[in-house]
CSV table of C-alpha atoms in Angstrom, one decimal:
chain,number,residue,atom,x,y,z
A,8,MET,CA,14.0,5.5,22.6
A,9,THR,CA,16.0,6.6,19.2
A,10,GLY,CA,13.9,7.0,15.8
A,11,THR,CA,16.1,3.8,14.6
A,12,ARG,CA,15.2,1.9,17.4
A,13,GLY,CA,11.6,2.8,17.1
A,14,LEU,CA,11.7,1.8,13.6
A,15,ARG,CA,12.9,-1.5,14.0
A,16,LEU,CA,10.4,-2.0,17.1
A,17,VAL,CA,7.4,-1.2,14.8
A,18,GLN,CA,8.9,-3.2,11.8
A,19,ARG,CA,9.2,-6.1,14.3
A,20,VAL,CA,5.7,-5.7,15.8
A,21,SER,CA,4.3,-5.4,12.4
A,22,SER,CA,6.0,-8.5,11.3
A,23,THR,CA,3.7,-10.7,13.5
A,24,ARG,CA,0.6,-12.9,13.0
A,25,ALA,CA,-1.1,-10.6,15.7
A,26,PHE,CA,-0.4,-7.8,13.9
A,27,ALA,CA,-1.8,-9.2,10.9
A,28,LEU,CA,-5.2,-10.2,12.8
A,29,PHE,CA,-6.0,-6.8,14.2
A,30,ALA,CA,-4.1,-4.3,12.0
A,31,PRO,CA,-6.6,-5.0,8.8
A,32,HIS,CA,-9.5,-4.0,11.3
A,33,VAL,CA,-7.9,-0.9,12.5
A,34,VAL,CA,-5.4,0.9,10.5
A,35,PRO,CA,-7.7,1.7,7.4
A,36,VAL,CA,-10.4,2.6,9.7
A,37,LEU,CA,-8.3,5.2,11.6
A,38,ASP,CA,-6.8,6.2,8.5
A,39,ARG,CA,-10.0,6.9,6.6
A,40,ALA,CA,-11.5,9.2,9.5
A,41,VAL,CA,-8.7,11.1,10.0
A,42,HIS,CA,-8.1,11.4,6.0
A,43,ARG,CA,-12.0,12.5,6.0
A,44,LEU,CA,-11.8,14.7,9.0
A,45,THR,CA,-8.6,16.9,7.7
A,46,ARG,CA,-9.9,17.0,4.2
A,47,GLY,CA,-6.9,14.7,2.7
A,48,ARG,CA,-4.1,16.5,4.4
A,49,VAL,CA,-3.4,14.1,7.2
A,50,LEU,CA,-3.0,10.0,6.8
A,51,LEU,CA,-2.2,8.5,10.1
A,52,SER,CA,0.0,5.6,8.8
A,53,ALA,CA,1.9,8.0,6.5
A,54,ARG,CA,3.8,9.3,9.8
A,55,MET,CA,5.6,6.2,9.7
A,56,LEU,CA,5.5,5.2,5.8
A,57,PRO,CA,4.6,7.4,2.8
A,58,GLY,CA,0.9,7.0,2.2
A,59,LEU,CA,-1.9,7.6,0.0
A,60,VAL,CA,-5.7,6.8,-0.4
A,61,LEU,CA,-6.2,4.9,-3.6
A,62,THR,CA,-9.8,5.3,-5.1
A,63,VAL,CA,-10.6,2.6,-7.9
A,64,PRO,CA,-14.0,1.3,-9.3
A,65,GLY,CA,-14.9,-2.3,-7.5
A,66,ALA,CA,-14.4,-4.9,-9.8
A,67,ARG,CA,-17.9,-6.3,-9.3
A,68,THR,CA,-19.9,-3.4,-8.3
A,69,GLY,CA,-18.3,-0.4,-10.4
A,70,ARG,CA,-18.8,1.5,-7.1
A,71,PRO,CA,-15.6,3.9,-5.9
A,72,ARG,CA,-13.8,1.8,-3.1
A,73,ALA,CA,-11.4,4.2,-1.2
A,74,THR,CA,-8.3,2.5,0.5
A,75,PRO,CA,-5.5,4.2,2.5
A,76,LEU,CA,-2.2,2.3,1.7
A,77,ALA,CA,1.6,2.3,2.4
A,78,CYS,CA,3.5,3.3,-0.7
A,79,MET,CA,6.8,3.7,-2.2
A,80,PRO,CA,7.0,6.7,-4.4
A,81,GLU,CA,9.3,6.5,-7.4
A,82,GLY,CA,11.5,9.1,-8.8
A,83,GLU,CA,12.3,12.6,-8.1
A,84,VAL,CA,8.8,13.7,-9.6
A,85,GLU,CA,5.8,13.0,-7.7
A,86,GLY,CA,4.3,11.0,-10.7
A,87,ALA,CA,4.9,7.2,-9.9
A,88,TRP,CA,4.3,5.0,-6.8
A,89,ILE,CA,4.5,1.5,-6.1
A,90,LEU,CA,2.0,-0.3,-4.1
A,91,VAL,CA,2.3,-3.8,-2.4
A,92,GLY,CA,-0.5,-5.9,-2.1
A,93,SER,CA,0.6,-7.7,1.1
A,94,ASN,CA,-2.8,-7.6,3.0
A,95,PHE,CA,-0.7,-7.5,6.2
A,96,GLY,CA,0.7,-11.2,5.5
A,97,ARG,CA,-2.9,-12.5,5.5
A,98,PRO,CA,-3.6,-15.4,2.9
A,99,GLY,CA,-5.8,-13.7,0.3
A,100,HIS,CA,-5.0,-10.9,-2.0
A,101,PRO,CA,-6.3,-7.3,-1.3
A,102,ALA,CA,-9.6,-6.5,-2.5
A,103,TRP,CA,-7.8,-3.3,-4.0
A,104,THR,CA,-5.6,-5.3,-6.0
A,105,ALA,CA,-8.7,-6.9,-7.9
A,106,ASN,CA,-10.2,-3.6,-8.3
A,107,LEU,CA,-6.9,-2.4,-10.1
A,108,LEU,CA,-7.0,-5.6,-12.4
A,109,ALA,CA,-10.2,-5.0,-13.6
A,110,ARG,CA,-10.0,-1.1,-14.1
A,111,PRO,CA,-6.5,-0.2,-14.3
A,112,ASP,CA,-7.1,3.2,-16.0
A,113,ALA,CA,-9.8,4.2,-13.5
A,114,ALA,CA,-7.7,5.0,-10.4
A,115,VAL,CA,-7.2,7.7,-8.8
A,116,VAL,CA,-4.7,8.4,-5.9
A,117,ASN,CA,-4.8,11.1,-3.1
A,118,TRP,CA,-1.3,12.1,-2.3
A,119,ARG,CA,-0.6,14.8,0.0
A,120,GLY,CA,-4.2,15.9,-0.3
A,121,ARG,CA,-4.2,16.0,-4.3
A,122,ASP,CA,-6.5,14.0,-6.5
A,123,ILE,CA,-4.1,12.5,-9.1
A,124,PRO,CA,-5.6,10.2,-12.0
A,125,VAL,CA,-3.4,7.2,-12.4
A,126,ARG,CA,-2.7,3.9,-14.4
A,127,ALA,CA,-1.9,0.9,-12.8
A,128,THR,CA,0.4,-1.8,-13.8
A,129,LEU,CA,0.9,-5.3,-12.5
A,130,LEU,CA,4.5,-5.7,-12.4
A,131,GLU,CA,5.8,-9.2,-13.3
A,132,GLY,CA,8.9,-11.2,-14.1
A,133,GLU,CA,12.3,-9.4,-13.9
A,134,MET,CA,10.6,-5.9,-13.2
A,135,ARG,CA,8.8,-7.2,-10.5
A,136,ALA,CA,11.9,-9.0,-9.0
A,137,ARG,CA,13.8,-5.7,-9.0
A,138,VAL,CA,10.9,-3.9,-7.5
A,139,TRP,CA,10.4,-6.4,-4.8
A,140,GLU,CA,14.1,-6.1,-3.6
A,141,ALA,CA,13.6,-2.4,-3.4
A,142,ALA,CA,10.5,-3.0,-1.6
A,143,LEU,CA,12.1,-5.5,1.0
A,144,ALA,CA,14.8,-2.8,1.4
A,145,PHE,CA,12.2,-0.2,1.9
A,146,TRP,CA,10.2,-1.7,4.6
A,147,PRO,CA,11.7,-5.4,5.6
A,148,PRO,CA,8.3,-6.9,7.0
A,149,TYR,CA,7.2,-7.5,3.6
A,150,ALA,CA,9.8,-10.7,3.7
A,151,ALA,CA,7.8,-12.0,6.6
A,152,TYR,CA,4.5,-11.4,4.8
A,153,GLN,CA,5.6,-13.3,1.9
A,154,ARG,CA,6.8,-16.0,4.0
A,155,ARG,CA,3.1,-16.6,5.6
A,156,VAL,CA,1.3,-16.9,2.2
A,157,GLU,CA,1.6,-19.1,-0.7
A,158,ARG,CA,0.4,-16.5,-3.0
A,159,GLN,CA,2.9,-14.5,-4.7
A,160,ILE,CA,2.4,-10.8,-3.0
A,161,ARG,CA,0.9,-8.6,-6.2
A,162,LEU,CA,3.1,-5.2,-6.9
A,163,PHE,CA,1.8,-2.6,-8.9
A,164,ARG,CA,3.2,0.7,-10.3
A,165,LEU,CA,1.0,3.6,-10.6
A,166,GLU,CA,1.7,6.4,-13.1
A,167,ARG,CA,0.2,9.9,-13.9
A,168,ARG,CA,-2.1,9.6,-16.5
């Protein structure tokens, strides 16, 4: 199987409702465990898509919440990332998006083993539309996720503080 064929197969599988049922319970758990064991050097899901670990205080508790996420790096310098709150195409917004909305200046990303303080901005309007098109080109399954849910998938830009 070639790399392109393999990628298309993964995209097709990740677009299914079955994937949306089991992935949220398996992928983050494996990512957290491997990331912890390798002291931030390895993120399993990043073997397919760029990934980072977002740590932000919980919106209600204020306790740090670490979430492994796929990301879309922006620009040549490692200083900005786009996060897509797809929640694997499930109905509700993922909890990490509420945390970023509540504390946009308190987030830290672990990117390639380095902790980087960031500021989060919820993208809206024309800017969101442009970034959404780029996200669909980057990972086409996001279109299937959006079709399955009534909510608008949240997009955030994270920039170094």
